[in-house]
Short mmCIF file of C-alpha atoms in Angstrom, two decimals:
data_model
loop_
_atom_site.label_atom_id
_atom_site.label_comp_id
_atom_site.label_asym_id
_atom_site.label_seq_id
_atom_site.Cartn_x
_atom_site.Cartn_y
_atom_site.Cartn_z
CA MET A 13 52.70 67.70 136.09
CA PHE A 14 53.80 69.31 132.69
CA ASP A 15 56.78 67.11 132.53
CA ARG A 16 54.62 63.98 133.01
CA LEU A 17 52.18 65.35 130.21
CA VAL A 18 55.33 65.93 127.91
CA GLN A 19 56.55 62.55 128.57
CA PHE A 20 53.15 60.75 128.03
CA CYS A 21 52.81 62.41 124.89
CA ASN A 22 56.64 61.86 123.72
CA VAL A 23 56.95 65.38 122.91
CA PHE A 24 60.21 66.60 121.29
CA GLU A 25 62.50 68.92 123.07
CA GLU A 26 61.73 72.05 121.14
CA PHE A 27 58.22 72.49 122.72
CA SER A 28 59.81 72.51 126.06
CA THR A 29 61.94 75.49 124.88
CA TYR A 30 58.78 77.45 124.19
CA VAL A 31 57.49 76.72 127.54
CA LEU A 32 60.59 77.81 129.31
CA GLN A 33 60.32 81.32 127.29
CA PHE A 34 56.82 81.98 128.97
CA GLY A 35 58.50 81.95 132.23
CA ARG A 36 61.14 84.35 131.16
CA ARG A 37 58.74 86.99 129.76
CA ILE A 38 58.99 90.15 132.05
CA ARG A 39 57.37 92.91 130.12
CA ASP A 40 54.60 93.26 127.57
CA ALA A 41 56.88 93.31 124.54
CA PRO A 42 57.75 89.69 123.18
CA GLU A 43 61.25 88.76 124.11
CA THR A 44 61.32 85.98 121.48
CA SER A 45 60.43 85.61 118.02
CA THR A 46 57.84 83.24 116.54
CA THR A 47 59.50 79.89 115.74
CA SER A 48 58.12 76.67 114.57
CA HIS A 49 59.47 72.86 114.46
CA MET A 50 58.18 69.81 112.74
CA ARG A 51 59.32 66.12 112.31
CA LEU A 52 57.71 63.22 110.33
CA HIS A 53 57.49 59.76 111.64
CA THR A 54 57.27 56.66 109.15
CA ASP A 55 57.64 53.09 109.53
CA LYS A 56 57.92 49.93 107.30
CA SER A 57 54.02 49.50 107.45
CA LEU A 58 53.76 52.65 105.77
CA ASP A 59 51.94 54.13 108.71
CA PHE A 60 52.68 57.85 108.73
CA GLY A 61 52.72 60.58 111.35
CA TYR A 62 54.06 63.84 112.29
CA GLU A 63 54.67 66.17 115.07
CA ILE A 64 54.68 70.06 114.93
CA CYS A 65 54.99 72.75 117.59
CA TYR A 66 55.06 76.51 117.36
CA ASN A 67 54.91 79.59 119.54
CA ILE A 68 52.87 82.62 118.13
CA LYS A 69 52.27 86.15 119.34
CA HIS A 70 49.19 88.05 118.75
CA PHE A 71 47.49 91.23 120.22
CA GLU A 72 44.14 91.38 122.36
CA LEU A 73 42.43 94.06 123.98
CA HIS A 74 42.90 93.80 127.67
CA GLY A 75 40.10 95.78 128.76
CA ARG A 76 41.86 97.64 131.47
CA ASP A 77 41.79 101.30 131.89
CA LEU A 78 45.46 101.96 130.61
CA LYS A 79 46.68 104.29 127.94
CA ASP A 80 47.52 101.59 125.58
CA PRO A 81 44.57 99.28 125.35
CA TRP A 82 46.40 96.42 123.57
CA SER A 83 48.32 93.57 125.07
CA CYS A 84 50.91 91.33 123.38
CA ARG A 85 49.80 87.69 124.04
CA HIS A 86 51.84 84.59 123.74
CA ALA A 87 50.74 81.11 122.91
CA ALA A 88 52.23 77.77 122.15
CA PHE A 89 50.74 74.76 120.08
CA TYR A 90 51.84 71.21 119.72
CA GLN A 91 50.18 68.54 117.70
CA ARG A 92 50.92 64.82 117.20
CA TYR A 93 49.16 62.82 114.62
CA SER A 94 49.30 59.10 113.97
CA SER A 95 47.78 57.86 110.53
CA ALA A 96 47.37 54.60 112.27
CA GLU A 97 45.08 55.79 114.86
CA HIS A 98 43.59 58.61 112.95
CA LEU A 99 44.02 60.79 116.25
CA SER A 100 45.74 63.92 117.08
CA LYS A 101 47.22 64.76 120.54
CA TRP A 102 47.06 68.50 121.13
CA ILE A 103 49.02 70.39 123.88
CA ILE A 104 47.95 74.32 123.81
CA ILE A 105 49.37 76.65 126.37
CA GLN A 106 47.92 80.08 127.04
CA GLY A 107 45.53 79.82 123.98
CA PRO A 108 42.92 82.56 124.02
CA SER A 109 39.15 81.57 124.77
CA LYS A 110 38.11 81.81 121.16
CA ILE A 111 40.51 78.82 120.49
CA GLN A 112 39.15 76.84 123.19
CA SER A 113 35.53 77.65 121.79
CA LEU A 114 36.74 76.57 118.43
CA ILE A 115 38.20 73.24 119.67
CA GLU A 116 35.02 72.49 121.59
CA ARG A 117 32.80 73.39 118.41
CA SER A 118 34.99 71.01 116.33
CA ILE A 119 34.76 68.11 118.80
CA SER A 120 31.03 68.48 118.82
CA ALA A 121 30.89 68.69 114.96
CA GLN A 122 32.99 65.50 114.68
CA ALA A 123 30.81 63.71 117.23
CA SER A 124 27.60 64.57 115.51
CA VAL A 125 28.36 63.23 112.03
CA LEU A 126 29.83 60.00 110.54
CA PRO A 127 33.31 59.13 111.56
CA THR A 128 34.32 59.34 107.80
CA HIS A 129 33.44 62.87 107.69
CA HIS A 130 36.17 64.63 109.86
CA GLU A 131 38.49 67.49 108.81
CA HIS A 132 42.04 67.26 107.99
CA PRO A 133 44.06 67.21 110.93
CA LEU A 134 46.18 70.19 109.94
CA TYR A 135 43.08 72.19 109.32
CA LEU A 136 42.95 73.20 112.94
CA HIS A 137 46.27 74.98 112.47
CA VAL A 138 44.79 77.22 109.76
CA GLN A 139 41.70 77.98 112.00
CA PHE A 140 43.86 78.89 114.97
CA ILE A 141 46.06 81.27 112.86
CA ARG A 142 43.13 82.79 111.20
CA LEU A 143 41.39 83.38 114.88
CA LEU A 144 44.62 85.10 115.93
CA GLU A 145 44.91 87.19 112.96
CA ARG A 146 41.57 89.01 113.30
CA ASN A 147 42.77 91.76 115.42
CA TRP A 148 45.92 92.70 113.60
CA THR A 149 43.94 95.20 111.35
CA SER A 150 42.65 96.95 114.13
CA TYR A 151 45.95 97.12 116.00
CA LEU A 152 47.67 98.47 112.84
CA VAL A 153 44.77 101.19 112.58
CA SER A 154 45.25 102.26 116.31
CA LEU A 155 48.93 102.85 115.50
CA GLU A 156 48.13 104.71 112.29
CA GLU A 157 45.89 106.93 114.49
CA LEU A 158 48.43 107.71 116.95
CA ARG A 159 50.62 108.58 114.26
CA ARG A 160 48.20 110.85 112.34
CA LYS A 161 47.34 112.38 115.73
CA THR A 162 50.92 113.75 116.15
CA SER A 163 51.43 114.55 112.46
CA ASP A 164 48.40 116.75 112.34
CA LYS A 165 50.30 119.03 114.80
CA ILE A 166 52.74 119.98 111.96
CA ILE A 167 50.20 120.48 109.18
CA PHE A 168 50.36 124.37 109.27
CA LEU A 169 54.05 125.04 108.97
CA ASP A 170 53.77 128.60 108.26
CA SER A 171 52.63 129.24 111.82
CA TYR A 172 55.52 130.17 114.16
CA ASP A 173 53.59 128.65 117.09
CA ILE A 174 54.04 125.20 116.01
CA PRO A 175 52.60 122.99 118.96
CA VAL A 176 55.38 120.17 118.91
CA GLU A 177 57.78 119.30 121.61
CA LEU A 178 60.18 116.55 122.42
CA LYS A 179 57.26 114.60 123.96
CA ASP A 180 55.95 114.26 120.44
CA VAL A 181 59.35 112.79 119.38
CA HIS A 182 59.12 110.55 122.25
CA ASP A 183 55.62 109.43 121.30
CA ILE A 184 56.59 108.79 117.64
CA HIS A 185 59.71 106.47 118.80
CA ASN A 186 57.25 104.37 120.90
CA ILE A 187 55.01 103.99 118.00
CA GLN A 188 57.97 103.00 115.88
CA SER A 189 58.97 100.58 118.54
CA LYS A 190 55.51 98.97 118.48
CA LEU A 191 55.61 98.65 114.63
CA ARG A 192 59.10 97.27 114.49
CA THR A 193 57.82 94.60 117.02
CA ALA A 194 54.61 94.04 115.01
CA ILE A 195 56.45 93.39 111.96
CA VAL A 196 58.82 90.84 113.77
CA MET A 197 55.84 89.16 114.81
CA ILE A 198 54.22 89.07 111.34
CA GLU A 199 57.20 87.81 109.77
CA GLY A 200 57.21 85.12 112.24
CA ALA A 201 53.57 84.16 111.45
CA ILE A 202 54.51 84.12 107.85
CA SER A 203 57.43 81.74 108.69
CA LEU A 204 54.90 79.58 110.38
CA ILE A 205 52.48 79.47 107.48
CA ASN A 206 55.43 78.41 105.41
CA THR A 207 56.31 75.58 107.83
CA ILE A 208 52.91 74.41 107.77
CA ASP A 209 52.90 74.65 104.05
CA ARG A 210 56.03 72.60 103.77
CA LEU A 211 54.40 70.01 106.13
CA CYS A 212 51.35 69.71 103.66
CA ASN A 213 53.80 69.21 100.77
CA LEU A 214 55.58 66.22 102.66
CA LEU A 215 52.17 64.69 103.56
CA GLN A 216 51.22 64.80 99.83
CA ASN A 217 54.47 63.20 98.89
CA HIS A 218 54.02 60.54 101.12
CA LYS A 219 50.33 60.04 100.05
CA ASN A 220 51.61 59.87 96.43
CA HIS A 221 54.15 57.37 97.30
CA GLY A 222 51.46 55.02 98.73
CA SER A 223 51.42 56.08 102.45
CA LYS A 224 48.34 55.01 104.36
CA PHE A 225 48.15 58.82 105.32
CA HIS A 226 44.45 59.66 104.20
CA SER A 227 41.45 61.16 105.49
CA PRO A 228 38.08 60.23 104.30
CA LEU A 229 37.30 63.77 103.53
CA ASP A 230 40.72 64.89 102.20
CA LEU A 231 41.02 68.74 102.88
CA LEU A 232 44.75 68.80 102.01
CA ASP A 233 43.96 71.08 99.02
CA LEU A 234 41.75 73.12 101.05
CA VAL A 235 44.18 73.67 103.84
CA VAL A 236 47.04 74.65 101.07
CA ALA A 237 44.41 77.16 99.52
CA GLU A 238 43.86 78.50 103.21
CA LEU A 239 47.52 78.73 103.87
CA LYS A 240 47.96 80.82 100.70
CA GLN A 241 45.15 83.32 101.66
CA LEU A 242 46.49 83.65 105.11
CA LEU A 243 50.05 84.24 103.64
CA SER A 244 48.55 86.91 101.49
CA ILE A 245 46.74 88.48 104.47
CA PHE A 246 50.02 88.67 106.54
CA GLN A 247 52.07 89.93 103.80
CA SER A 248 49.49 92.84 103.39
CA HIS A 249 49.79 93.39 107.19
CA LYS A 250 53.43 93.67 107.00
CA ARG A 251 53.30 96.18 103.99
CA THR A 252 50.92 98.21 105.87
CA ALA A 253 53.01 98.28 109.03
CA SER A 254 56.08 98.99 107.08
CA THR A 255 54.30 101.91 105.28
CA ILE A 256 53.20 103.38 108.68
CA LEU A 257 56.65 102.84 110.04
CA GLN A 258 58.20 104.71 107.16
CA SER A 259 55.39 107.60 107.58
CA SER A 260 56.23 107.72 111.27
CA GLU A 261 59.88 108.33 110.56
CA ASP A 262 58.90 111.13 107.97
CA VAL A 263 56.76 112.66 110.68
CA LYS A 264 59.65 112.39 113.29
CA VAL A 265 62.09 114.17 110.68
CA MET A 266 59.48 116.88 110.40
CA ILE A 267 59.12 117.19 114.02
CA LEU A 268 62.73 117.41 114.68
CA THR A 269 63.09 119.99 111.78
CA ALA A 270 60.12 122.19 113.24
CA ILE A 271 61.97 122.06 116.68
CA ALA A 272 65.16 123.07 115.29
CA HIS A 273 63.72 125.66 113.23
CA ARG A 274 61.84 127.06 116.19
CA HIS A 275 65.04 127.10 118.15
CA ASN A 276 67.15 128.55 115.64
CA GLU A 277 64.29 131.41 115.30
CA ALA A 278 64.36 131.85 119.12
CA ILE A 279 68.01 132.26 118.78
CA ARG A 280 67.76 134.85 116.06
CA MET A 281 65.16 136.71 117.94
CA HIS A 282 67.23 136.67 120.95
CA ALA A 283 70.17 137.97 118.94
CA SER A 284 67.96 140.63 117.63
CA SER A 285 66.86 141.61 121.10
CA LEU A 286 70.35 141.66 122.26
CA ASP A 287 71.31 144.04 119.12
CA SER A 288 68.38 146.39 120.03
CA PHE A 289 69.29 146.33 123.50
CA THR A 290 72.77 147.36 122.47
CA VAL A 291 71.69 150.16 120.17
CA ARG A 292 69.33 151.45 123.05
CA ALA A 293 72.20 151.13 125.59
CA SER A 294 74.39 153.15 123.40
CA ILE A 295 71.79 155.88 122.72
CA GLU A 296 71.23 156.18 126.37
CA SER A 297 74.93 156.35 127.09
CA GLU A 298 74.98 159.19 124.65
CA ARG A 299 72.06 161.01 126.31
CA ARG A 300 73.61 160.53 129.84
CA THR A 301 76.97 162.00 128.53
CA GLU A 302 74.92 164.99 127.03
CA ILE A 303 73.06 165.30 130.25
CA ALA A 304 76.32 165.27 132.21
CA GLY A 305 77.74 167.92 130.00
CA LYS A 306 74.68 170.11 130.45
CA ALA A 307 74.75 169.52 134.12
CA LEU A 308 78.47 170.39 134.13
CA LEU A 309 77.65 173.68 132.58
CA GLU A 310 74.81 174.22 135.08
CA SER A 311 77.16 173.43 137.90
CA HIS A 312 79.54 176.26 136.62
CA ALA A 313 76.64 178.68 136.28
CA MET A 314 75.59 177.62 140.05
CA ARG A 315 78.99 178.25 141.34
CA ILE A 316 79.16 181.68 139.72
CA ALA A 317 75.48 182.38 141.04
CA THR A 318 76.68 180.97 144.37
CA LEU A 319 79.66 183.30 144.53
CA ILE A 320 77.65 186.25 143.38
CA ILE A 321 75.08 185.56 146.02
CA VAL A 322 77.81 185.06 148.63
CA PHE A 323 79.55 188.36 148.15
CA TYR A 324 76.79 190.48 146.42
CA LEU A 325 74.12 190.15 148.90
CA PRO A 326 76.15 191.09 152.09
CA LEU A 327 77.58 194.28 150.10
CA ASN A 328 74.02 194.98 148.90
CA LEU A 329 72.87 194.82 152.40
CA THR A 330 75.58 196.70 153.95
CA THR A 331 75.25 199.44 151.15
CA ALA A 332 71.64 199.81 151.74
CA PHE A 333 72.08 200.03 155.53
CA PHE A 334 74.72 203.04 155.13
CA SER A 335 73.41 204.66 151.91
CA THR A 336 71.87 207.47 153.64
CA ASN A 337 75.24 208.70 155.48
CA LEU A 338 77.74 207.89 153.01
CA ILE A 339 77.20 210.66 150.43
CA THR A 340 75.78 214.34 150.87
CA PHE A 341 74.83 216.77 148.35
CA GLN A 342 76.12 220.12 148.85
CA GLU A 343 74.08 223.40 148.15
CA ASN A 344 76.04 223.93 145.04
CA GLY A 345 75.08 220.73 143.55
CA SER A 346 78.33 218.75 144.25
CA MET A 347 78.55 215.50 146.38
CA ARG A 348 80.71 214.87 149.48
CA ILE A 349 81.83 211.50 150.96
CA ARG A 350 81.77 211.43 154.66
CA LYS A 351 84.76 210.40 156.63
CA SER A 352 82.88 207.56 158.18
CA ILE A 353 82.99 205.50 155.03
CA TRP A 354 85.47 203.11 156.58
CA LEU A 355 82.72 201.80 158.68
CA PHE A 356 81.08 200.79 155.55
CA ILE A 357 83.92 199.09 154.21
CA VAL A 358 84.76 197.36 157.35
CA ALA A 359 81.14 196.25 157.84
CA ALA A 360 81.08 194.98 154.14
CA PHE A 361 84.07 192.98 154.52
CA LEU A 362 83.06 191.45 157.92
CA VAL A 363 79.67 190.55 156.55
CA SER A 364 80.89 189.05 153.38
CA GLY A 365 83.81 187.20 154.97
CA GLY A 366 81.42 185.85 157.58
CA THR A 367 78.85 184.72 154.76
CA ALA A 368 81.77 182.98 152.82
CA ILE A 369 82.92 181.31 156.09
CA ALA A 370 79.50 180.09 157.05
CA PHE A 371 78.97 178.78 153.42
CA TRP A 372 82.26 176.86 153.49
CA ILE A 373 81.66 175.22 156.66
CA TRP A 374 78.21 174.09 155.52
CA LYS A 375 79.57 172.61 152.42
CA ARG A 376 82.30 170.81 154.11
CA THR A 377 79.85 169.39 156.69
CA GLU A 378 78.05 168.05 153.76
CA ARG A 379 80.74 166.42 151.83
CA VAL A 380 81.76 164.59 155.35
CA GLY A 381 78.37 163.56 155.72
CA ARG A 382 78.11 161.99 152.30
CA LYS A 383 81.64 160.45 152.74
CA ASN A 384 80.70 158.75 155.95
CA ALA A 385 77.18 157.32 154.19
CA THR A 386 79.29 155.71 151.55
CA PRO A 387 80.05 152.10 152.62
#
């Protein structure tokens, strides 16, 4: 059906290329830049006509519950005008509803007045571009708000706890990607305005050379003035987008610097903690060495005490047992050792030796038990 429409209007091939681009679009970002083409038609009778086609991209609020409320839209326009018929043929693909309303109002206005009071055939292009330009300010403001939301996180750089992460770098990168796309689209719109302006100059030249191209209400000067105003507006949008892009780059550099500073600070604190841990470990090692030395001294003392206990106590007990019979006092005040003292010596030797043997067996059993318990 579309091929028949193109053949009926004798549309040149460039417009078909635009249409094919619609079918290749697979994501929200535009795959192609804004382009425009035109050609003139003249004959010996001084009848004059032209063809112009272009694709243009713009942003609209899609109204869905998504993170990004904006959607990149793509529209294509074709116009063929003949001065002999004073008639334009239009093909508009994926034009927004407000353009359709504009066309309906334009047709209604032309039907309600005298035929000699219709607008210049190029003026509709100006109105189309103006309608598609209205959302640019809001779109750029939304990107600036996203950039400022991220930049506000790094206002207080004197605070160690800077709430920035790599996710913020990713968000800034997405904003920059949208801004670069927006700048390309704005440059395409500027190129389109220049194309229409060149067509206006060609129409003016043919009119000055006696062409029959005219309109009873000649609005060519108005079209040129409107185009210059639109050109100024889009140039302002481009400067705004470029400024936001540069600011976002500064924010990204600051975020990366803050993350690097925090990383270096964490490394420094970790190194300081390791140094403190090493110092504490050294002090604890010295204390353990000191404790081990004291334990060794105490071990020697315990060994001496053990020897005293092992031999002294049996001797003391034996002496206490035989103390009343070993020595006797004579009437003249002298002492006499009884002959049964050998019993004391033998008993003391047996008791001390038995105690020492029992202590050795007990310690040996303890060492064997610890050795068996060790894996």
